Amino acid sequence: MVTVRFAPSPTGYLHLGSARTALFNWLYARHTGGRFLLRIEDTDRTRSDPKFLEGILRDLRWLGIDWDGEPVYQSQRFALYRQEAEKLLAQGKAYMDGGAILFKVEKGRTIEYEDIVHGKISVATDEIKDQVLIKSDGSPSYNFACVVDDANLAITHILRGDDHISNTPKQILFYEALGLAPPRFGHMPLILGPDGSKLSKRHGGVSVEEYRKEGFLPEALVNHLILLGWFPGEEHEILAPEEAVRLFDIADLNAVQAKFDIQKLRWLNAEHIMRKKTEDLLPLIKEQLSAAGLDFAGLGGDHLLKLIDLYKVRMKTLREFVSLTECFFRDDFNVEEEGRKKYLDKAESKENIGLLADRLEALEEFTAAAIEEACRRLAEEKGLKPVSLIHPARMAVSGRTSGAGLFEMMELLGREKVLTRLRGASR
Ligand code: GLU
């Protein structure tokens, strides 16, 4: 049975690169019906922090990456590492150096393995110095704890970032010395920014948390991370997680450079927002509104649903909903300067807005259809193009030159607010 693991060190929040590593291991396990384990590499007691561990687990759950069984903590397994190191000591394969236990690397050999992503890799042991197994403070080295645990947990495949490629020959030497068969290894190219440099804050953020707060859907982030290591084909570029699980093939993991592109992510996010059911967006939108300090308590649940419906095709992130719909939540909304000059400051606009207000006041039903009808009739009577009423009216009620359809907006705003704003702008 395929058994894979994700082995984060809780010394920082979940980085996009680590999230991709977790994701591919998870995809492989779920595709094959295997197991996906979590191992917490918390051997460095000074740098590990429970708040980072909590953050990592929360972000994994948010991404929809679930693990099997309970996580294994390396900090609780020091006795096991020592016991294995002492076996190697007893066999003369390791030696004491001060309080530390070191592994003796035999020179003049070549270590070779078939990398799942890169193909054949070989390294001369002449280039590998003797390796620390247990440090003088009693803690294990990363490489040794990793091998002891991967063997102990019966891990069959290790997918991780290229930054570990130089560790793998050392780990293979430990498997050999312990009389164990090594698992298969696959190293994925590091994630870069669109300009080919190391991914950094200026490319849009490096931690999953930043994207969550910015209003990206986990489906969209997962979708983009998948495309940074695997290309499921043109027709599957927009991919739901279940679909990815079904289609995933480890043989398709590729070594092409993985470039993270915030514009692509925004596009994918918009696509996933459009596909998501409005009622499933509701709690997420409420979170954004609360975070922005906007009060939506007065709006009926139904009202907010209609508003989301109106804007779900217009936002690239959930956070954008807040600025797009500001006029629904406050009367002192932002007013675009250009639009004001162009559509509100002219005497003619003021007059037309006033006339429109009269017509809307007289409507029996304040519905989008009735508003539209009244607006078009007024334009006709005055010999105006409808847009010469619509643009100023949109500016007056929302402060923006673009947005959802004016008539739907007005219906949702309600007659009272619309009239107050139109009258205000007509003076
Ligand atoms: N704790 C290591 C890391 O976060 C794990 C590497 C591995 O997967 O072996 O990079």
Short mmCIF file of C-alpha atoms and ligand atoms in Angstrom, two decimals:
data_model
loop_
_atom_site.label_atom_id
_atom_site.label_comp_id
_atom_site.label_asym_id
_atom_site.label_seq_id
_atom_site.Cartn_x
_atom_site.Cartn_y
_atom_site.Cartn_z
CA MET A 1 0.00 0.00 0.00
CA VAL A 2 1.23 3.47 -0.86
CA THR A 3 2.18 5.27 2.34
CA VAL A 4 3.37 8.85 2.13
CA ARG A 5 3.90 11.60 4.64
CA PHE A 6 4.17 15.32 5.06
CA ALA A 7 6.84 16.32 7.55
CA PRO A 8 6.65 20.00 8.46
CA SER A 9 8.97 21.66 10.94
CA PRO A 10 6.85 23.95 13.14
CA THR A 11 9.31 26.82 12.88
CA GLY A 12 7.15 29.06 10.69
CA TYR A 13 3.76 29.25 9.02
CA LEU A 14 2.84 26.99 6.11
CA HIS A 15 4.81 28.17 3.08
CA LEU A 16 3.38 27.77 -0.40
CA GLY A 17 6.21 25.37 -1.27
CA SER A 18 5.43 23.15 1.71
CA ALA A 19 1.73 23.32 0.92
CA ARG A 20 2.45 22.05 -2.58
CA THR A 21 4.57 19.22 -1.12
CA ALA A 22 1.74 18.26 1.22
CA LEU A 23 -0.75 18.47 -1.60
CA PHE A 24 1.09 16.15 -3.98
CA ASN A 25 1.69 13.56 -1.29
CA TRP A 26 -1.98 13.77 -0.36
CA LEU A 27 -3.10 13.50 -4.00
CA TYR A 28 -0.98 10.42 -4.47
CA ALA A 29 -2.33 8.76 -1.33
CA ARG A 30 -5.94 9.60 -2.12
CA HIS A 31 -5.61 8.57 -5.77
CA THR A 32 -4.16 5.18 -4.88
CA GLY A 33 -6.26 4.57 -1.78
CA GLY A 34 -3.07 4.69 0.28
CA ARG A 35 -2.23 6.49 3.50
CA PHE A 36 -1.15 10.05 4.08
CA LEU A 37 0.61 10.58 7.42
CA LEU A 38 1.69 13.68 9.24
CA ARG A 39 5.01 13.85 11.04
CA ILE A 40 5.96 16.90 13.03
CA GLU A 41 9.70 17.53 12.85
CA ASP A 42 10.00 19.41 16.11
CA THR A 43 13.47 18.32 17.18
CA ASP A 44 14.73 21.88 17.38
CA ARG A 45 13.13 22.88 20.64
CA THR A 46 14.24 26.49 20.54
CA ARG A 47 12.86 27.24 17.07
CA SER A 48 9.69 25.11 17.24
CA ASP A 49 6.60 26.89 18.47
CA PRO A 50 3.11 25.46 19.13
CA LYS A 51 1.57 28.50 17.44
CA PHE A 52 3.30 27.55 14.18
CA LEU A 53 2.11 23.96 14.51
CA GLU A 54 -1.46 25.13 15.07
CA GLY A 55 -1.14 27.43 12.07
CA ILE A 56 0.15 24.65 9.83
CA LEU A 57 -2.63 22.24 10.85
CA ARG A 58 -5.28 24.92 10.39
CA ASP A 59 -3.97 25.79 6.92
CA LEU A 60 -3.81 22.13 5.87
CA ARG A 61 -7.42 21.65 6.97
CA TRP A 62 -8.40 24.82 5.17
CA LEU A 63 -6.80 23.52 1.97
CA GLY A 64 -8.82 20.33 2.37
CA ILE A 65 -5.76 18.17 3.01
CA ASP A 66 -6.74 15.57 5.61
CA TRP A 67 -4.34 13.08 7.17
CA ASP A 68 -4.70 9.54 8.42
CA GLY A 69 -4.30 8.75 12.09
CA GLU A 70 -2.62 10.94 14.66
CA PRO A 71 0.45 13.02 13.80
CA VAL A 72 3.80 11.64 14.95
CA TYR A 73 6.01 14.03 16.92
CA GLN A 74 9.76 13.61 16.58
CA SER A 75 10.33 15.33 19.93
CA GLN A 76 8.72 12.28 21.59
CA ARG A 77 10.95 9.76 19.85
CA PHE A 78 14.48 10.67 20.90
CA ALA A 79 14.96 7.26 22.58
CA LEU A 80 14.20 5.50 19.30
CA TYR A 81 16.77 7.55 17.38
CA ARG A 82 19.40 6.90 20.02
CA GLN A 83 18.68 3.19 20.05
CA GLU A 84 19.12 3.00 16.24
CA ALA A 85 22.32 5.08 16.39
CA GLU A 86 23.70 2.79 19.07
CA LYS A 87 23.09 -0.22 16.82
CA LEU A 88 25.31 1.42 14.21
CA LEU A 89 27.89 2.21 16.90
CA ALA A 90 27.94 -1.42 17.99
CA GLN A 91 28.41 -2.52 14.37
CA GLY A 92 31.34 -0.15 13.92
CA LYS A 93 29.43 1.90 11.32
CA ALA A 94 29.37 4.95 13.57
CA TYR A 95 31.67 6.46 16.18
CA MET A 96 31.55 8.81 19.12
CA ASP A 97 32.88 12.32 18.73
CA GLY A 98 32.64 14.26 21.95
CA GLY A 99 29.03 13.67 23.02
CA ALA A 100 27.86 13.20 19.43
CA ILE A 101 27.42 10.03 17.37
CA LEU A 102 28.76 10.29 13.81
CA PHE A 103 28.21 8.03 10.84
CA LYS A 104 31.28 6.87 8.95
CA VAL A 105 30.90 7.45 5.21
CA GLU A 106 32.80 4.94 3.12
CA LYS A 107 34.72 6.75 0.39
CA GLY A 108 35.15 5.68 -3.22
CA ARG A 109 31.55 4.62 -3.83
CA THR A 110 28.72 5.96 -5.95
CA ILE A 111 25.17 6.24 -4.63
CA GLU A 112 22.60 5.98 -7.38
CA TYR A 113 18.82 6.16 -7.38
CA GLU A 114 15.99 6.75 -9.78
CA ASP A 115 14.26 9.99 -8.86
CA ILE A 116 10.53 10.00 -9.66
CA VAL A 117 10.80 13.52 -11.06
CA HIS A 118 14.39 13.91 -12.24
CA GLY A 119 15.32 10.40 -13.33
CA LYS A 120 18.69 8.85 -12.48
CA ILE A 121 20.76 10.72 -9.91
CA SER A 122 24.19 9.63 -8.78
CA VAL A 123 26.52 11.07 -6.19
CA ALA A 124 30.07 10.07 -5.24
CA THR A 125 30.51 9.32 -1.54
CA ASP A 126 33.85 11.16 -1.76
CA GLU A 127 31.74 14.28 -1.71
CA ILE A 128 29.90 13.32 1.46
CA LYS A 129 31.54 13.89 4.80
CA ASP A 130 30.84 11.85 7.91
CA GLN A 131 27.31 12.51 9.10
CA VAL A 132 25.99 13.45 12.50
CA LEU A 133 23.37 10.96 13.74
CA ILE A 134 22.87 12.24 17.26
CA LYS A 135 24.10 15.68 18.30
CA SER A 136 25.96 16.24 21.56
CA ASP A 137 22.79 17.74 23.08
CA GLY A 138 21.05 14.39 22.52
CA SER A 139 18.82 15.51 19.65
CA PRO A 140 18.94 13.63 16.34
CA SER A 141 20.10 15.19 13.07
CA TYR A 142 17.34 15.85 10.51
CA ASN A 143 18.66 13.20 8.11
CA PHE A 144 18.88 10.46 10.71
CA ALA A 145 15.52 11.08 12.41
CA CYS A 146 13.96 11.28 8.96
CA VAL A 147 15.26 7.85 7.94
CA VAL A 148 14.45 6.15 11.25
CA ASP A 149 10.89 7.50 11.09
CA ASP A 150 10.28 6.91 7.40
CA ALA A 151 11.37 3.31 7.90
CA ASN A 152 9.40 2.95 11.11
CA LEU A 153 6.24 4.34 9.48
CA ALA A 154 6.76 2.13 6.39
CA ILE A 155 6.80 5.11 4.03
CA THR A 156 6.88 3.92 0.42
CA HIS A 157 7.32 7.21 -1.46
CA ILE A 158 8.87 10.51 -0.46
CA LEU A 159 7.89 13.53 -2.48
CA ARG A 160 9.56 16.73 -1.36
CA GLY A 161 11.22 19.88 -2.65
CA ASP A 162 14.50 20.08 -4.54
CA ASP A 163 16.04 21.70 -1.47
CA HIS A 164 16.35 18.16 -0.06
CA ILE A 165 18.04 16.64 -3.08
CA SER A 166 21.48 16.76 -1.42
CA ASN A 167 20.11 14.97 1.66
CA THR A 168 18.85 11.95 -0.22
CA PRO A 169 22.20 10.17 -0.86
CA LYS A 170 23.01 10.55 2.84
CA GLN A 171 19.66 9.09 3.76
CA ILE A 172 20.20 6.20 1.34
CA LEU A 173 23.49 5.43 3.12
CA PHE A 174 21.62 5.22 6.44
CA TYR A 175 19.00 2.85 5.02
CA GLU A 176 21.80 0.64 3.77
CA ALA A 177 23.63 0.68 7.10
CA LEU A 178 20.42 -0.16 8.98
CA GLY A 179 19.75 -3.04 6.58
CA LEU A 180 16.56 -1.44 5.21
CA ALA A 181 15.26 -0.94 1.67
CA PRO A 182 14.92 2.76 0.87
CA PRO A 183 11.59 4.17 -0.35
CA ARG A 184 11.22 5.86 -3.75
CA PHE A 185 12.20 9.52 -3.80
CA GLY A 186 10.88 12.36 -5.95
CA HIS A 187 12.09 15.95 -5.73
CA MET A 188 9.98 18.77 -7.06
CA PRO A 189 11.49 21.98 -8.42
CA LEU A 190 11.23 24.89 -6.03
CA ILE A 191 8.48 27.40 -6.59
CA LEU A 192 9.74 30.63 -8.14
CA GLY A 193 8.19 34.00 -8.83
CA PRO A 194 7.07 34.81 -12.40
CA ASP A 195 10.42 36.56 -12.96
CA GLY A 196 12.29 33.36 -12.12
CA SER A 197 13.64 34.55 -8.78
CA LYS A 198 13.05 32.95 -5.40
CA LEU A 199 9.42 33.34 -4.33
CA SER A 200 9.08 36.30 -2.02
CA LYS A 201 6.60 38.68 -0.48
CA ARG A 202 6.67 40.97 -3.50
CA HIS A 203 5.25 38.18 -5.67
CA GLY A 204 2.10 38.29 -3.56
CA GLY A 205 3.02 36.52 -0.32
CA VAL A 206 4.72 33.28 0.65
CA SER A 207 2.45 31.77 3.28
CA VAL A 208 -0.90 30.08 2.80
CA GLU A 209 -2.32 32.23 5.57
CA GLU A 210 -1.77 35.43 3.59
CA TYR A 211 -3.82 34.08 0.70
CA ARG A 212 -6.57 32.86 3.00
CA LYS A 213 -6.89 36.31 4.56
CA GLU A 214 -6.79 38.02 1.18
CA GLY A 215 -9.93 36.15 0.18
CA PHE A 216 -8.68 33.35 -2.03
CA LEU A 217 -10.67 30.14 -2.01
CA PRO A 218 -8.77 27.01 -0.99
CA GLU A 219 -9.96 25.37 -4.22
CA ALA A 220 -8.23 28.09 -6.23
CA LEU A 221 -4.97 27.96 -4.29
CA VAL A 222 -4.95 24.17 -4.52
CA ASN A 223 -5.65 24.46 -8.24
CA HIS A 224 -2.70 26.79 -8.77
CA LEU A 225 -0.34 24.74 -6.60
CA ILE A 226 -1.28 21.65 -8.58
CA LEU A 227 -0.33 23.38 -11.80
CA LEU A 228 3.12 24.05 -10.29
CA GLY A 229 4.32 20.52 -10.70
CA TRP A 230 1.76 18.69 -12.77
CA PHE A 231 -0.11 19.59 -15.90
CA PRO A 232 -3.36 17.67 -16.09
CA GLY A 233 -4.08 18.92 -19.64
CA GLU A 234 -5.66 22.03 -21.20
CA GLU A 235 -9.19 20.80 -20.61
CA HIS A 236 -8.45 20.32 -16.91
CA GLU A 237 -6.77 23.59 -16.19
CA ILE A 238 -9.59 24.57 -13.83
CA LEU A 239 -9.67 21.64 -11.54
CA ALA A 240 -11.73 20.77 -8.47
CA PRO A 241 -9.82 18.85 -5.79
CA GLU A 242 -11.93 15.68 -6.29
CA GLU A 243 -11.14 15.83 -9.98
CA ALA A 244 -7.43 16.19 -9.23
CA VAL A 245 -7.55 13.13 -6.99
CA ARG A 246 -9.19 11.15 -9.78
CA LEU A 247 -6.78 12.24 -12.53
CA PHE A 248 -3.52 12.35 -10.62
CA ASP A 249 -0.69 10.23 -11.94
CA ILE A 250 2.66 10.32 -10.19
CA ALA A 251 4.37 9.58 -13.51
CA ASP A 252 3.21 12.99 -14.75
CA LEU A 253 5.07 14.98 -12.10
CA ASN A 254 7.33 17.25 -14.07
CA ALA A 255 10.66 18.91 -13.57
CA VAL A 256 9.78 22.12 -15.37
CA GLN A 257 10.26 25.24 -13.37
CA ALA A 258 7.28 26.04 -11.22
CA LYS A 259 6.40 29.69 -11.51
CA PHE A 260 3.88 31.08 -9.10
CA ASP A 261 1.79 33.73 -10.77
CA ILE A 262 -0.54 35.88 -8.71
CA GLN A 263 -2.48 36.98 -11.81
CA LYS A 264 -3.12 33.39 -12.73
CA LEU A 265 -4.21 32.68 -9.18
CA ARG A 266 -6.61 35.65 -9.28
CA TRP A 267 -8.08 34.34 -12.50
CA LEU A 268 -8.47 30.84 -11.07
CA ASN A 269 -10.01 32.31 -7.93
CA ALA A 270 -12.61 34.21 -9.95
CA GLU A 271 -13.46 30.97 -11.77
CA HIS A 272 -13.84 29.02 -8.55
CA ILE A 273 -15.91 31.80 -6.96
CA MET A 274 -18.28 31.73 -9.92
CA ARG A 275 -18.61 27.96 -9.66
CA LYS A 276 -19.27 27.94 -5.95
CA LYS A 277 -22.82 27.92 -4.65
CA THR A 278 -23.88 31.30 -3.35
CA GLU A 279 -24.93 29.84 -0.01
CA ASP A 280 -21.47 28.33 0.38
CA LEU A 281 -19.92 31.72 -0.27
CA LEU A 282 -22.13 33.34 2.36
CA PRO A 283 -20.10 32.48 5.49
CA LEU A 284 -16.86 33.41 3.72
CA ILE A 285 -18.23 36.76 2.65
CA LYS A 286 -19.49 37.39 6.18
CA GLU A 287 -15.95 36.83 7.45
CA GLN A 288 -14.60 39.43 5.02
CA LEU A 289 -17.30 41.92 5.96
CA SER A 290 -16.59 41.46 9.65
CA ALA A 291 -12.85 41.79 9.09
CA ALA A 292 -13.51 45.08 7.28
CA GLY A 293 -15.69 46.27 10.17
CA LEU A 294 -18.84 46.43 8.07
CA ASP A 295 -22.14 45.81 9.76
CA PHE A 296 -24.33 43.33 7.94
CA ALA A 297 -26.51 42.37 10.90
CA GLY A 298 -29.34 44.57 9.60
CA LEU A 299 -29.45 42.75 6.26
CA GLY A 300 -31.64 39.69 6.10
CA GLY A 301 -29.80 36.51 5.13
CA ASP A 302 -31.67 36.53 1.89
CA HIS A 303 -30.61 40.06 1.07
CA LEU A 304 -26.93 39.23 1.45
CA LEU A 305 -27.40 36.14 -0.72
CA LYS A 306 -28.86 38.30 -3.47
CA LEU A 307 -25.98 40.71 -3.18
CA ILE A 308 -23.45 37.88 -3.46
CA ASP A 309 -25.33 36.57 -6.46
CA LEU A 310 -25.06 39.94 -8.09
CA TYR A 311 -21.32 40.26 -7.49
CA LYS A 312 -19.96 36.71 -7.64
CA VAL A 313 -19.15 37.14 -11.31
CA ARG A 314 -17.35 40.40 -10.61
CA MET A 315 -14.85 39.68 -7.87
CA LYS A 316 -11.45 38.08 -8.16
CA THR A 317 -11.05 37.71 -4.40
CA LEU A 318 -13.57 37.53 -1.60
CA ARG A 319 -12.02 40.64 -0.12
CA GLU A 320 -12.87 42.60 -3.25
CA PHE A 321 -16.52 42.07 -2.44
CA VAL A 322 -16.09 44.56 0.38
CA SER A 323 -14.96 47.44 -1.81
CA LEU A 324 -17.31 46.52 -4.67
CA THR A 325 -20.36 46.54 -2.42
CA GLU A 326 -19.45 49.33 -0.02
CA CYS A 327 -22.47 51.40 -1.02
CA PHE A 328 -24.78 48.70 0.33
CA PHE A 329 -23.32 48.91 3.81
CA ARG A 330 -22.68 52.59 4.40
CA ASP A 331 -23.90 55.93 3.20
CA ASP A 332 -20.48 57.56 3.37
CA PHE A 333 -19.08 55.29 0.66
CA ASN A 334 -16.08 56.25 -1.44
CA VAL A 335 -16.81 58.30 -4.52
CA GLU A 336 -14.55 58.01 -7.56
CA GLU A 337 -13.21 61.45 -8.37
CA GLU A 338 -13.14 61.02 -12.16
CA GLY A 339 -16.68 59.73 -12.23
CA ARG A 340 -17.92 62.56 -10.08
CA LYS A 341 -16.50 65.16 -12.48
CA LYS A 342 -17.74 63.39 -15.52
CA TYR A 343 -21.23 62.41 -14.40
CA LEU A 344 -22.30 64.35 -11.34
CA ASP A 345 -20.94 67.85 -11.51
CA LYS A 346 -22.81 68.94 -14.62
CA ALA A 347 -26.07 70.86 -14.27
CA GLU A 348 -27.71 68.68 -16.88
CA SER A 349 -26.89 65.50 -14.98
CA LYS A 350 -28.27 66.97 -11.79
CA GLU A 351 -31.51 67.80 -13.52
CA ASN A 352 -31.85 64.32 -15.06
CA ILE A 353 -31.08 62.64 -11.76
CA GLY A 354 -33.80 64.71 -10.15
CA LEU A 355 -36.31 63.68 -12.80
CA LEU A 356 -35.37 60.05 -12.40
CA ALA A 357 -35.90 60.34 -8.65
CA ASP A 358 -39.44 61.63 -9.26
CA ARG A 359 -40.24 58.68 -11.50
CA LEU A 360 -38.81 56.15 -9.07
CA GLU A 361 -40.69 57.70 -6.19
CA ALA A 362 -43.93 57.19 -8.09
CA LEU A 363 -43.30 53.51 -8.85
CA GLU A 364 -45.77 51.10 -7.37
CA GLU A 365 -43.27 48.27 -7.05
CA PHE A 366 -39.58 48.93 -6.56
CA THR A 367 -38.28 46.03 -8.65
CA ALA A 368 -35.39 45.95 -11.11
CA ALA A 369 -37.82 45.50 -14.01
CA ALA A 370 -40.00 48.44 -12.97
CA ILE A 371 -36.98 50.66 -12.36
CA GLU A 372 -35.57 49.81 -15.77
CA GLU A 373 -38.85 50.51 -17.47
CA ALA A 374 -39.18 53.91 -15.75
CA CYS A 375 -35.63 54.83 -16.62
CA ARG A 376 -35.99 53.92 -20.29
CA ARG A 377 -39.28 55.71 -20.61
CA LEU A 378 -37.85 58.88 -19.10
CA ALA A 379 -34.88 58.73 -21.48
CA GLU A 380 -37.20 58.32 -24.42
CA GLU A 381 -39.41 61.21 -23.41
CA LYS A 382 -36.42 63.47 -22.95
CA GLY A 383 -34.79 62.30 -26.17
CA LEU A 384 -31.78 61.00 -24.21
CA LYS A 385 -29.76 57.85 -24.58
CA PRO A 386 -30.49 55.59 -21.58
CA VAL A 387 -26.78 55.59 -20.63
CA SER A 388 -26.85 59.32 -20.08
CA LEU A 389 -29.25 58.60 -17.21
CA ILE A 390 -27.71 55.33 -16.12
CA HIS A 391 -24.11 56.51 -15.64
CA PRO A 392 -24.94 59.53 -13.46
CA ALA A 393 -27.47 57.48 -11.49
CA ARG A 394 -24.92 54.74 -10.87
CA MET A 395 -22.42 57.31 -9.62
CA ALA A 396 -25.05 58.85 -7.39
CA VAL A 397 -26.14 55.62 -5.71
CA SER A 398 -22.81 53.79 -5.55
CA GLY A 399 -19.97 56.27 -6.08
CA ARG A 400 -18.56 54.01 -8.79
CA THR A 401 -18.55 54.09 -12.58
CA SER A 402 -18.81 50.31 -12.84
CA GLY A 403 -20.42 47.51 -10.91
CA ALA A 404 -23.41 45.24 -11.13
CA GLY A 405 -26.42 46.14 -13.26
CA LEU A 406 -27.85 49.46 -12.03
CA PHE A 407 -31.46 48.29 -11.81
CA GLU A 408 -30.64 45.18 -9.78
CA MET A 409 -28.43 47.31 -7.55
CA MET A 410 -31.23 49.78 -6.97
CA GLU A 411 -33.73 47.08 -6.13
CA LEU A 412 -31.37 45.67 -3.53
CA LEU A 413 -30.51 49.08 -2.11
CA GLY A 414 -34.21 49.76 -1.63
CA ARG A 415 -36.28 52.77 -2.57
CA GLU A 416 -35.45 54.87 0.46
CA LYS A 417 -31.67 54.81 0.04
CA VAL A 418 -31.91 55.24 -3.73
CA LEU A 419 -34.14 58.30 -3.46
CA THR A 420 -32.04 59.92 -0.76
CA ARG A 421 -28.91 59.47 -2.84
CA LEU A 422 -30.47 60.61 -6.10
CA ARG A 423 -32.00 63.68 -4.46
CA GLY A 424 -28.68 64.45 -2.81
CA ALA A 425 -26.92 64.33 -6.16
CA SER A 426 -29.56 66.38 -7.93
CA ARG A 427 -28.91 69.45 -5.79
N1 GLU B 1 11.04 18.96 7.92
C1 GLU B 1 11.54 18.89 6.60
C2 GLU B 1 11.10 20.14 5.86
O1 GLU B 1 10.16 20.78 6.28
C3 GLU B 1 11.01 17.63 5.93
C4 GLU B 1 11.75 17.21 4.72
C5 GLU B 1 11.30 15.85 4.22
O2 GLU B 1 10.20 15.78 3.69
O3 GLU B 1 12.05 14.90 4.39
O4 GLU B 1 11.69 20.53 4.88
#
